[in-house]
Short mmCIF file of C-alpha atoms in Angstrom, two decimals:
data_model
loop_
_atom_site.label_atom_id
_atom_site.label_comp_id
_atom_site.label_asym_id
_atom_site.label_seq_id
_atom_site.Cartn_x
_atom_site.Cartn_y
_atom_site.Cartn_z
CA UNK D 1 -4.77 -9.92 -29.07
CA UNK D 2 -4.79 -5.80 -28.19
CA UNK D 3 -1.54 -5.68 -26.57
CA UNK D 4 1.54 -8.62 -25.45
CA UNK D 5 1.24 -7.50 -21.78
CA UNK D 6 -2.49 -9.19 -21.72
CA UNK D 7 -1.70 -12.95 -23.15
CA UNK D 8 0.86 -13.27 -19.61
CA UNK D 9 -2.12 -10.90 -17.87
CA UNK D 10 -5.11 -12.75 -18.17
CA UNK D 11 -3.48 -15.93 -16.38
CA UNK D 12 -1.17 -13.98 -14.44
CA UNK D 13 -3.88 -12.30 -12.50
CA UNK D 14 -6.37 -15.28 -11.89
CA UNK D 15 -6.06 -15.74 -8.33
CA UNK D 16 -6.97 -14.85 -4.95
CA UNK D 17 -5.30 -13.03 -3.18
CA UNK D 18 -5.60 -11.62 0.33
CA UNK D 19 -6.75 -8.84 1.21
CA UNK D 20 -5.41 -7.60 4.33
CA UNK D 21 -2.64 -5.80 3.71
CA UNK D 22 -0.20 -8.14 6.31
CA UNK D 23 -0.73 -11.01 4.71
CA UNK D 24 1.55 -11.85 1.71
CA UNK D 25 -0.21 -12.15 -1.22
CA UNK D 26 -1.01 -16.63 -1.97
CA UNK D 27 -2.15 -18.67 -5.44
CA UNK D 28 -3.39 -22.24 -5.69
CA UNK D 29 -0.42 -22.96 -5.87
CA UNK D 30 3.30 -22.89 -4.36
CA UNK D 31 5.59 -19.56 -5.23
CA UNK D 32 8.24 -22.29 -5.96
CA UNK D 33 6.13 -23.95 -8.89
CA UNK D 34 4.63 -20.19 -9.49
CA UNK D 35 8.41 -19.48 -9.93
CA UNK D 36 9.71 -21.94 -11.03
CA UNK D 37 10.75 -20.68 -15.39
CA UNK D 38 11.67 -16.97 -16.50
CA UNK D 39 8.32 -17.18 -18.23
CA UNK D 40 6.21 -17.99 -14.38
CA UNK D 41 8.69 -14.50 -13.90
CA UNK D 42 6.75 -12.36 -16.38
CA UNK D 43 3.55 -14.10 -15.50
CA UNK D 44 4.33 -12.59 -12.33
CA UNK D 45 5.05 -9.27 -12.88
CA UNK D 46 2.02 -9.39 -15.30
CA UNK D 47 0.74 -9.86 -12.22
CA UNK D 48 1.77 -6.95 -11.13
CA UNK D 49 0.82 -4.56 -14.15
CA UNK D 50 -2.80 -6.12 -13.86
CA UNK D 51 -2.82 -4.06 -10.21
CA UNK D 52 -2.79 -0.94 -11.68
CA UNK D 53 -5.27 -2.03 -14.56
CA UNK D 54 -8.73 -4.07 -13.11
CA UNK D 55 -10.46 -4.77 -9.59
CA UNK D 56 -9.44 -8.07 -9.68
CA UNK D 57 -9.24 -11.50 -11.06
CA UNK D 58 -13.04 -12.47 -10.61
CA UNK D 59 -14.04 -9.41 -13.19
CA UNK D 60 -15.48 -6.48 -12.81
CA UNK D 61 -18.16 -7.49 -10.07
CA UNK D 62 -15.35 -8.37 -7.30
CA UNK D 63 -12.34 -6.89 -5.87
CA UNK D 64 -9.35 -7.20 -4.27
CA UNK D 65 -10.00 -4.58 -1.67
CA UNK D 66 -12.93 -4.96 1.64
CA UNK D 67 -15.41 -2.41 2.28
CA UNK D 68 -15.55 -0.37 -0.94
CA UNK D 69 -18.16 -1.09 -4.05
CA UNK D 70 -15.63 -3.36 -6.89
CA UNK D 71 -16.31 -0.76 -9.89
CA UNK D 72 -15.65 2.16 -7.35
CA UNK D 73 -12.57 0.18 -5.75
CA UNK D 74 -10.41 0.43 -8.94
CA UNK D 75 -7.31 2.39 -9.12
CA UNK D 76 -7.66 5.53 -11.61
CA UNK D 77 -11.45 5.49 -10.54
CA UNK D 78 -10.14 6.73 -7.20
CA UNK D 79 -7.24 8.10 -8.11
CA UNK D 80 -9.44 10.27 -11.05
CA UNK D 81 -11.28 11.56 -8.73
CA UNK D 82 -9.35 12.83 -5.79
CA UNK D 83 -7.06 14.28 -7.56
CA UNK D 84 -10.44 16.04 -10.07
CA UNK D 85 -13.69 16.72 -7.86
CA UNK D 86 -11.54 18.36 -5.71
CA UNK D 87 -10.51 20.66 -7.25
CA UNK D 88 -11.45 23.52 -10.25
CA UNK D 89 -11.83 21.23 -12.93
CA UNK D 90 -14.62 18.47 -12.27
CA UNK D 91 -18.34 18.34 -10.39
CA UNK D 92 -20.77 14.61 -9.40
CA UNK D 93 -24.21 14.58 -9.99
CA UNK D 94 -24.43 11.82 -7.67
CA UNK D 95 -24.52 12.83 -4.53
CA UNK D 96 -25.70 10.13 -2.83
CA UNK D 97 -23.67 8.25 -3.42
CA UNK D 98 -20.93 7.15 -0.50
CA UNK D 99 -18.18 9.94 -0.62
CA UNK D 100 -19.18 11.89 -4.25
CA UNK D 101 -20.03 15.18 -2.13
CA UNK D 102 -17.19 15.11 0.36
CA UNK D 103 -15.00 15.49 -2.97
CA UNK D 104 -16.89 17.46 -4.52
CA UNK D 105 -16.86 20.51 -1.20
CA UNK D 106 -13.71 19.40 0.20
CA UNK D 107 -15.52 18.02 2.92
CA UNK D 108 -13.73 14.99 3.54
CA UNK D 109 -13.09 13.45 6.76
CA UNK D 110 -10.86 10.43 8.23
CA UNK D 111 -14.01 8.48 7.66
CA UNK D 112 -14.01 9.00 3.78
CA UNK D 113 -14.61 5.62 2.35
CA UNK D 114 -13.40 6.46 -1.42
CA UNK D 115 -10.14 8.11 0.14
CA UNK D 116 -9.54 5.45 1.85
CA UNK D 117 -9.71 3.12 -1.05
CA UNK D 118 -7.81 4.65 -2.33
CA UNK D 119 -4.76 4.30 0.21
CA UNK D 120 -5.62 1.12 0.34
CA UNK D 121 -5.72 0.27 -3.52
CA UNK D 122 -1.94 1.65 -3.45
CA UNK D 123 -0.57 0.11 0.05
CA UNK D 124 -2.71 -3.37 -1.80
CA UNK D 125 -0.18 -3.09 -5.39
CA UNK D 126 2.91 -2.09 -3.19
CA UNK D 127 2.39 -5.32 -1.17
CA UNK D 128 1.87 -6.96 -5.07
CA UNK D 129 5.34 -6.07 -5.88
CA UNK D 130 7.70 -6.57 -2.71
CA UNK D 131 6.25 -10.09 -2.94
CA UNK D 132 7.16 -10.61 -6.34
CA UNK D 133 10.20 -8.72 -5.10
CA UNK D 134 10.91 -11.34 -2.29
CA UNK D 135 10.79 -13.48 -5.33
CA UNK D 136 13.15 -12.48 -7.84
CA UNK D 137 16.33 -12.18 -5.69
CA UNK D 138 19.52 -13.47 -7.10
CA UNK D 139 19.77 -15.75 -4.30
CA UNK D 140 16.02 -17.33 -5.40
CA UNK D 141 16.81 -17.25 -9.43
CA UNK D 142 19.79 -19.34 -8.31
CA UNK D 143 18.17 -21.30 -6.37
CA UNK D 144 15.47 -22.18 -9.55
CA UNK D 145 18.15 -22.36 -11.94
CA UNK D 146 16.82 -19.91 -14.03
CA UNK D 147 20.70 -18.57 -14.86
CA UNK D 148 22.72 -16.09 -17.45
CA UNK D 149 20.69 -14.49 -20.04
CA UNK D 150 17.00 -15.12 -18.03
CA UNK D 151 18.05 -14.69 -14.89
CA UNK D 152 19.71 -10.96 -16.68
CA UNK D 153 15.65 -11.00 -17.77
CA UNK D 154 14.37 -11.30 -14.51
CA UNK D 155 16.70 -8.10 -13.12
CA UNK D 156 14.78 -5.99 -16.04
CA UNK D 157 11.35 -7.18 -14.27
CA UNK D 158 12.56 -6.54 -11.25
CA UNK D 159 13.73 -2.74 -12.07
CA UNK D 160 9.98 -2.84 -13.68
CA UNK D 161 8.20 -3.31 -10.69
CA UNK D 162 10.87 -1.45 -8.16
CA UNK D 163 9.54 2.07 -10.73
CA UNK D 164 5.78 1.13 -9.82
CA UNK D 165 6.29 0.75 -6.36
CA UNK D 166 7.91 3.52 -6.07
CA UNK D 167 4.67 5.70 -8.36
CA UNK D 168 2.76 3.74 -6.20
CA UNK D 169 4.79 5.58 -3.11
CA UNK D 170 4.54 8.96 -5.02
CA UNK D 171 0.58 8.75 -4.93
CA UNK D 172 0.72 7.84 -1.22
CA UNK D 173 3.54 10.90 -0.81
CA UNK D 174 1.57 13.40 -2.70
CA UNK D 175 -2.16 12.10 -1.50
CA UNK D 176 -1.50 11.07 2.64
CA UNK D 177 1.72 12.85 2.97
CA UNK D 178 2.68 10.66 5.75
CA UNK D 179 1.93 6.70 5.02
CA UNK D 180 2.93 3.28 6.67
CA UNK D 181 6.07 2.30 4.35
CA UNK D 182 6.50 -1.82 3.75
CA UNK D 183 9.35 -3.59 1.35
CA UNK D 184 10.26 -6.96 0.53
CA UNK D 185 12.22 -7.32 3.87
CA UNK D 186 9.67 -6.25 5.96
CA UNK D 187 8.43 -9.66 8.02
CA UNK D 188 5.07 -10.47 6.70
CA UNK D 189 2.30 -10.16 9.67
CA UNK D 190 4.82 -9.94 12.14
CA UNK D 191 4.30 -6.59 13.37
CA UNK D 192 2.06 -3.74 12.21
CA UNK D 193 4.01 -1.19 9.52
CA UNK D 194 5.97 1.51 10.70
CA UNK D 195 5.39 4.74 9.56
CA UNK D 196 7.25 6.84 7.34
CA UNK D 197 7.91 11.14 7.69
CA UNK D 198 7.20 12.85 3.77
CA UNK D 199 10.73 14.08 3.79
CA UNK D 200 12.28 10.72 3.95
CA UNK D 201 9.79 9.22 1.84
CA UNK D 202 10.99 11.40 -1.02
CA UNK D 203 14.28 10.36 -0.46
CA UNK D 204 13.48 7.23 -0.71
CA UNK D 205 11.32 7.53 -4.13
CA UNK D 206 14.30 9.60 -5.53
CA UNK D 207 16.94 6.66 -5.03
CA UNK D 208 14.55 3.75 -6.00
CA UNK D 209 13.97 5.64 -9.59
CA UNK D 210 17.41 6.37 -10.32
CA UNK D 211 18.67 3.30 -8.71
CA UNK D 212 16.47 0.86 -11.48
CA UNK D 213 17.07 4.44 -14.16
CA UNK D 214 20.27 2.01 -14.89
CA UNK D 215 18.62 -1.09 -15.12
CA UNK D 216 15.09 -0.43 -17.21
CA UNK D 217 15.28 -0.33 -20.84
CA UNK D 218 16.41 2.46 -22.93
CA UNK D 219 13.74 4.54 -23.85
CA UNK D 220 11.05 3.56 -26.31
CA UNK D 221 12.15 -0.05 -25.90
CA UNK D 222 10.37 -1.81 -24.09
CA UNK D 223 6.93 -3.35 -24.57
CA UNK D 224 4.32 -1.04 -24.82
CA UNK D 225 2.40 -0.07 -21.59
CA UNK D 226 5.76 -1.70 -19.58
CA UNK D 227 8.36 0.82 -17.28
CA UNK D 228 11.69 1.52 -19.64
CA UNK D 229 13.82 4.28 -18.34
CA UNK D 230 11.50 7.62 -20.05
CA UNK D 231 9.15 6.55 -17.28
CA UNK D 232 11.43 6.08 -14.53
CA UNK D 233 12.94 10.00 -16.09
CA UNK D 234 9.40 11.39 -15.71
CA UNK D 235 8.05 11.03 -12.99
CA UNK D 236 11.71 12.05 -11.76
CA UNK D 237 10.52 15.16 -12.92
CA UNK D 238 7.16 14.67 -11.86
CA UNK D 239 8.88 14.42 -8.41
CA UNK D 240 11.35 17.26 -8.25
CA UNK D 241 9.01 19.88 -9.95
CA UNK D 242 6.79 18.85 -6.37
CA UNK D 243 9.79 18.32 -4.40
CA UNK D 244 9.38 22.15 -3.12
CA UNK D 245 5.77 21.06 -1.69
CA UNK D 246 7.38 17.43 -0.28
CA UNK D 247 10.22 18.74 1.67
CA UNK D 248 10.37 22.51 1.94
CA UNK D 249 12.89 22.62 -0.53
CA UNK D 250 12.74 23.66 -4.20
CA UNK D 251 14.79 20.64 -6.86
CA UNK D 252 13.88 23.09 -10.13
CA UNK D 253 17.34 22.50 -11.64
CA UNK D 254 16.50 18.61 -11.35
CA UNK D 255 12.91 18.96 -13.34
CA UNK D 256 14.67 20.77 -16.25
CA UNK D 257 17.32 17.63 -16.10
CA UNK D 258 14.96 15.00 -15.77
CA UNK D 259 13.15 17.14 -17.73
CA UNK D 260 14.78 17.66 -21.12
CA UNK D 261 17.06 13.47 -21.03
CA UNK D 262 12.94 12.46 -22.01
CA UNK D 263 12.38 15.37 -24.69
CA UNK D 264 16.15 14.42 -25.61
CA UNK D 265 14.97 10.35 -25.97
CA UNK D 266 13.08 10.06 -29.31
CA UNK D 267 9.56 10.92 -27.91
CA UNK D 268 7.45 13.25 -30.58
CA UNK D 269 3.81 15.49 -30.10
CA UNK D 270 1.21 13.28 -31.45
CA UNK D 271 -0.52 15.44 -34.58
CA UNK D 272 -3.68 15.04 -33.67
CA UNK D 273 -4.57 15.54 -29.56
CA UNK D 274 -7.59 14.38 -29.66
CA UNK D 275 -6.22 10.87 -31.43
CA UNK D 276 -4.20 10.39 -27.79
CA UNK D 277 -7.79 9.56 -26.44
CA UNK D 278 -9.13 7.58 -28.32
CA UNK D 279 -9.57 3.40 -28.43
CA UNK D 280 -6.73 2.68 -30.91
CA UNK D 281 -4.03 5.41 -27.76
CA UNK D 282 -1.70 2.31 -28.67
CA UNK D 283 -0.88 2.40 -31.68
CA UNK D 284 1.25 4.97 -33.36
CA UNK D 285 1.69 7.07 -30.08
CA UNK D 286 5.29 8.75 -30.45
CA UNK D 287 4.07 11.55 -27.45
CA UNK D 288 2.99 8.33 -24.92
CA UNK D 289 6.12 7.69 -22.13
CA UNK D 290 3.85 4.98 -20.44
CA UNK D 291 -0.45 4.23 -20.13
CA UNK D 292 -2.55 2.20 -17.16
CA UNK D 293 -3.67 0.08 -20.23
CA UNK D 294 -7.46 -1.28 -21.00
CA UNK D 295 -8.69 -3.76 -23.19
CA UNK D 296 -12.58 -4.05 -22.82
CA UNK D 297 -12.94 -7.81 -23.94
CA UNK D 298 -9.79 -9.24 -21.09
CA UNK D 299 -9.24 -6.03 -18.43
CA UNK D 300 -13.01 -5.21 -18.17
CA UNK D 301 -13.66 -2.85 -14.56
CA UNK D 302 -15.77 -0.28 -14.14
CA UNK D 303 -13.20 2.34 -13.61
CA UNK D 304 -10.47 2.76 -15.31
CA UNK D 305 -11.60 4.47 -18.42
CA UNK D 306 -15.04 2.94 -18.79
CA UNK D 307 -15.64 5.44 -15.26
CA UNK D 308 -13.91 8.12 -17.64
CA UNK D 309 -16.02 7.38 -20.66
CA UNK D 310 -19.26 6.52 -19.84
CA UNK D 311 -19.28 9.30 -16.20
CA UNK D 312 -19.06 11.42 -19.04
CA UNK D 313 -21.48 10.76 -20.76
CA UNK D 314 -26.05 11.20 -20.93
CA UNK D 315 -28.74 10.34 -22.58
CA UNK D 316 -29.51 14.12 -23.50
CA UNK D 317 -25.62 13.64 -25.87
CA UNK D 318 -25.71 10.67 -28.07
CA UNK D 319 -24.16 8.06 -26.05
CA UNK D 320 -22.40 6.06 -29.36
CA UNK D 321 -20.87 9.31 -30.42
CA UNK D 322 -18.34 7.66 -27.77
CA UNK D 323 -18.24 4.27 -28.95
CA UNK D 324 -20.92 2.74 -25.96
CA UNK D 325 -24.43 2.03 -25.31
CA UNK D 326 -27.18 4.48 -24.98
CA UNK D 327 -27.88 6.26 -22.24
CA UNK D 328 -23.87 6.91 -20.10
CA UNK D 329 -24.04 7.02 -16.79
CA UNK D 330 -24.06 10.82 -16.71
CA UNK D 331 -22.44 11.93 -13.46
CA UNK D 332 -18.63 14.23 -14.09
CA UNK D 333 -18.73 17.21 -16.17
CA UNK D 334 -16.77 20.64 -15.61
CA UNK D 335 -17.18 23.18 -13.85
CA UNK D 336 -17.88 26.74 -15.26
CA UNK D 337 -13.87 27.46 -14.15
CA UNK D 338 -12.58 24.67 -16.38
CA UNK D 339 -14.34 26.29 -20.07
CA UNK D 340 -13.17 29.65 -18.37
CA UNK D 341 -9.11 29.36 -19.35
CA UNK D 342 -10.15 29.13 -23.36
CA UNK D 343 -10.66 32.04 -25.29
CA UNK D 344 -13.14 29.56 -26.94
CA UNK D 345 -14.73 27.17 -24.66
CA UNK D 346 -16.46 25.79 -28.60
CA UNK D 347 -12.76 24.21 -29.96
CA UNK D 348 -13.28 26.15 -32.65
CA UNK D 349 -9.96 28.03 -32.14
CA UNK D 350 -7.99 25.98 -29.30
CA UNK D 351 -8.96 22.15 -30.48
CA UNK D 352 -8.06 20.80 -27.11
CA UNK D 353 -11.25 22.37 -25.69
CA UNK D 354 -13.61 19.51 -26.26
CA UNK D 355 -17.10 20.24 -23.93
CA UNK D 356 -20.17 19.62 -24.49
CA UNK D 357 -23.42 21.85 -23.99
CA UNK D 358 -25.09 24.92 -23.68
CA UNK D 359 -24.57 26.07 -19.83
CA UNK D 360 -21.26 26.36 -18.36
CA UNK D 361 -23.17 27.73 -14.39
CA UNK D 362 -24.48 25.18 -12.19
CA UNK D 363 -26.82 26.11 -9.56
CA UNK D 364 -28.29 22.89 -8.18
CA UNK D 365 -25.23 19.66 -8.65
CA UNK D 366 -26.62 16.99 -8.80
CA UNK D 367 -27.70 17.73 -12.89
CA UNK D 368 -26.21 16.87 -15.22
CA UNK D 369 -26.93 18.90 -17.79
CA UNK D 370 -26.02 22.05 -15.06
CA UNK D 371 -22.10 22.31 -16.05
CA UNK D 372 -20.39 21.55 -19.27
CA UNK D 373 -19.91 17.55 -20.39
CA UNK D 374 -16.16 16.46 -21.05
CA UNK D 375 -16.00 15.16 -24.80
CA UNK D 376 -12.14 14.35 -23.99
CA UNK D 377 -11.56 10.43 -23.58
CA UNK D 378 -14.00 8.49 -26.21
CA UNK D 379 -13.71 4.75 -27.04
CA UNK D 380 -14.22 5.16 -30.33
CA UNK D 381 -10.54 4.93 -32.43
CA UNK D 382 -9.25 7.33 -34.47
CA UNK D 383 -11.42 6.27 -37.46
CA UNK D 384 -14.58 6.39 -35.94
CA UNK D 385 -14.69 2.60 -35.21
CA UNK D 386 -16.02 1.25 -31.97
CA UNK D 387 -13.21 0.40 -29.55
CA UNK D 388 -13.29 -3.21 -28.31
CA UNK D 389 -15.31 -4.68 -26.16
CA UNK D 390 -17.37 -7.65 -24.69
CA UNK D 391 -21.30 -5.62 -24.62
CA UNK D 392 -20.10 -1.68 -25.16
CA UNK D 393 -19.21 -0.93 -21.79
CA UNK D 394 -16.03 -1.81 -21.09
CA UNK D 395 -13.40 0.16 -22.36
CA UNK D 396 -10.33 -0.42 -24.17
CA UNK D 397 -9.34 3.91 -24.58
CA UNK D 398 -5.57 3.56 -22.10
CA UNK D 399 -4.79 5.98 -19.25
CA UNK D 400 -1.95 8.06 -20.26
CA UNK D 401 0.42 7.94 -16.79
CA UNK D 402 3.10 10.25 -18.65
CA UNK D 403 2.95 11.61 -22.38
CA UNK D 404 5.84 13.48 -23.69
CA UNK D 405 3.31 16.87 -23.54
CA UNK D 406 4.02 17.12 -19.39
CA UNK D 407 7.61 17.19 -20.02
CA UNK D 408 7.24 20.29 -21.77
CA UNK D 409 5.56 22.22 -19.80
CA UNK D 410 7.46 20.66 -16.54
CA UNK D 411 10.76 21.89 -17.94
CA UNK D 412 8.73 25.72 -19.06
CA UNK D 413 7.24 25.86 -15.49
CA UNK D 414 10.52 25.10 -13.63
CA UNK D 415 12.47 27.96 -16.12
CA UNK D 416 9.84 30.08 -15.19
CA UNK D 417 10.26 29.61 -11.11
CA UNK D 418 14.32 29.83 -10.95
CA UNK D 419 15.59 26.35 -12.17
CA UNK D 420 19.09 26.20 -14.17
CA UNK D 421 20.22 24.15 -16.97
CA UNK D 422 17.13 25.52 -19.32
CA UNK D 423 16.50 28.77 -21.01
CA UNK D 424 13.83 31.39 -20.90
CA UNK D 425 13.97 30.88 -25.47
CA UNK D 426 13.74 27.23 -25.27
CA UNK D 427 10.29 27.23 -22.81
CA UNK D 428 8.60 29.06 -24.75
CA UNK D 429 9.48 27.00 -27.73
CA UNK D 430 7.89 23.91 -25.68
CA UNK D 431 5.10 25.72 -25.03
CA UNK D 432 4.33 26.88 -28.80
CA UNK D 433 4.38 23.32 -29.57
CA UNK D 434 1.62 22.47 -27.77
CA UNK D 435 -0.20 25.61 -28.26
CA UNK D 436 1.22 25.07 -32.64
CA UNK D 437 -0.35 21.21 -31.75
CA UNK D 438 -3.68 23.24 -30.73
CA UNK D 439 -4.54 25.27 -32.60
CA UNK D 440 -3.24 23.89 -36.36
CA UNK D 441 -0.16 27.00 -36.98
CA UNK D 442 1.00 30.00 -35.43
CA UNK D 443 -2.12 32.16 -34.75
CA UNK D 444 -1.65 31.03 -31.16
CA UNK D 445 1.76 31.05 -29.77
CA UNK D 446 3.10 33.19 -26.70
CA UNK D 447 5.77 35.21 -26.43
CA UNK D 448 6.39 35.69 -23.04
CA UNK D 449 6.23 33.40 -19.74
CA UNK D 450 4.59 33.90 -16.44
CA UNK D 451 3.81 31.41 -13.97
CA UNK D 452 0.51 32.25 -14.21
CA UNK D 453 0.39 31.44 -17.46
CA UNK D 454 2.46 27.50 -17.04
CA UNK D 455 -0.41 26.75 -15.05
CA UNK D 456 -3.83 28.15 -17.23
CA UNK D 457 -1.70 26.10 -20.44
CA UNK D 458 -1.54 22.62 -18.05
CA UNK D 459 -5.09 23.61 -17.56
CA UNK D 460 -5.67 23.18 -20.96
CA UNK D 461 -3.63 20.94 -22.16
CA UNK D 462 -3.95 18.36 -19.07
CA UNK D 463 -7.24 18.58 -17.91
CA UNK D 464 -9.41 15.36 -16.88
CA UNK D 465 -6.29 13.47 -17.09
CA UNK D 466 -5.60 13.89 -13.45
CA UNK D 467 -3.26 16.60 -12.50
CA UNK D 468 -5.04 19.50 -11.09
CA UNK D 469 -5.05 19.05 -7.46
CA UNK D 470 -1.36 18.64 -7.37
CA UNK D 471 -1.11 22.30 -9.74
CA UNK D 472 -3.16 24.43 -7.96
CA UNK D 473 -1.40 23.33 -4.21
CA UNK D 474 2.28 24.09 -6.25
CA UNK D 475 0.96 27.17 -6.73
CA UNK D 476 -0.24 28.17 -3.96
CA UNK D 477 -3.96 28.38 -5.46
CA UNK D 478 -5.68 25.45 -3.26
CA UNK D 479 -6.47 25.77 -0.62
CA UNK D 480 -7.04 29.81 0.02
CA UNK D 481 -9.81 32.71 -0.22
CA UNK D 482 -7.57 34.32 -3.45
CA UNK D 483 -8.63 31.66 -5.83
CA UNK D 484 -12.63 30.27 -5.89
CA UNK D 485 -14.13 28.26 -7.70
CA UNK D 486 -17.87 27.25 -7.61
CA UNK D 487 -18.70 24.83 -4.20
CA UNK D 488 -15.29 25.55 -3.11
CA UNK D 489 -15.73 24.58 0.56
CA UNK D 490 -19.23 23.61 0.21
CA UNK D 491 -21.16 26.44 -1.49
CA UNK D 492 -22.32 27.65 -4.42
CA UNK D 493 -19.97 30.87 -4.88
CA UNK D 494 -16.61 28.98 -3.32
CA UNK D 495 -14.86 29.84 -0.64
CA UNK D 496 -11.39 29.79 1.26
CA UNK D 497 -11.28 25.98 3.31
CA UNK D 498 -9.09 25.05 5.65
CA UNK D 499 -5.31 24.44 4.36
CA UNK D 500 -4.86 21.07 6.23
CA UNK D 501 -7.04 20.05 2.62
CA UNK D 502 -3.63 20.04 0.92
CA UNK D 503 -2.74 16.78 2.83
CA UNK D 504 -5.91 14.24 2.61
CA UNK D 505 -6.08 11.77 6.22
CA UNK D 506 -4.90 8.86 6.75
CA UNK D 507 -7.77 6.55 6.92
CA UNK D 508 -9.47 6.29 10.93
CA UNK D 509 -9.43 2.43 10.30
CA UNK D 510 -6.34 2.24 9.53
CA UNK D 511 -5.07 4.66 13.00
CA UNK D 512 -7.06 1.88 15.03
CA UNK D 513 -5.15 -0.71 13.58
CA UNK D 514 -2.18 0.60 13.25
CA UNK D 515 -0.43 2.61 16.59
CA UNK D 516 2.13 3.09 14.71
CA UNK D 517 0.32 5.99 12.73
CA UNK D 518 -0.37 9.40 13.67
CA UNK D 519 -2.89 11.07 12.13
CA UNK D 520 -2.44 14.15 9.83
CA UNK D 521 -2.50 17.66 11.26
CA UNK D 522 -6.02 18.95 11.75
CA UNK D 523 -7.83 15.54 10.82
#
């Protein structure tokens, strides 16, 4: 078995859960039986994590969500599409698939199926977590005779679950602003959830993370792919870096403080950048803070890195070079603006430039061979062997939710933006550590810092990792006509779009069913 957590996941997620977010997820056995032992709690926690990695417990053809194709309903696939296709980095050829063209062109509305799917997937994950929290209170543990060290272990499980809930509420806050709000204290199925405003949700996420920080295992001490203090600090750093967008109040000093906590916790850069994105990136990876873990045999899913890898490969390439069957899916590739940030898109100098093709320009978005394919993620191991899989399609490459390089970049940006507690010298050192790995020496080192330089470095280091929309909004480059990219606004040369598109709409169907919700401005 590739990872410890999956030994429990396979048992834990093989249950049917209601697709109605106002109902309790239900198993074929009662809660008192499922949670009767410490091992039962670990299996239930595995289901909480498993909701990140699979679309349901019944296999890749089924989904916990209704009204959306099962393969499309995966969390990472939906989140990645929202962050990358709706930005200057990615564009998809599948214009006939529901929702794709509107993300490509930034023309979505409140009935957009993929945005509704992402919103629902995050709320579904929160619902699963809330149920776990209801069943793991001190009172429930005492009633079930779980005491002493076992109870302390379950308290750590609760902290992990609360971290995952804080992460999903951060996703909803970042993308949708003002979502419905439910916790374990809400009565299930009684009344529709109330709406929470973005600023108040920021306060909740911040307080949850700072609370669980004291209970989570020490950084780098939990099982692989599970939350620890390092993950909480990393999300706090990201939260504070974007605080001015979320609340109108800058918190760059706090962003520096929490990035520093991560940096000082013993993580280090993986020597080979490309090996961060291979099918064995779970092994000897000192840079990984927390991933979504995938296994091509145990977590079969047409989303996740299976989607990222297959959709980036076309039959005009050599699919076996990426550890997948012949053909590939031929969907996602770069807009011309992404390879343009590199001085040399061939990867001969900056090895982070991982592209295939010779034509970076796109005239017809439906043609995959226009634009450069991204070869960053692969289902080959670092030694060139195929990753674990049943038929080659499903991939075993983990997706980094948090890694050390982001914290170097967070620190540098927060320093340039005026945060205290850091220094320009240290910020420059962190950026040059990334560049020295990329170039193999100091030939690409920077001698000065600037905001635009930090944004460019974020693009080079983090492209295809679902950061770009959030970054462009924070830098004020997302909607205006001062920064354009191909097909922004639906025209080849790009054009300004409405400022309200810095938030996605709440789904129209949810507004109809929940009178407590008010739509975001512009929709």
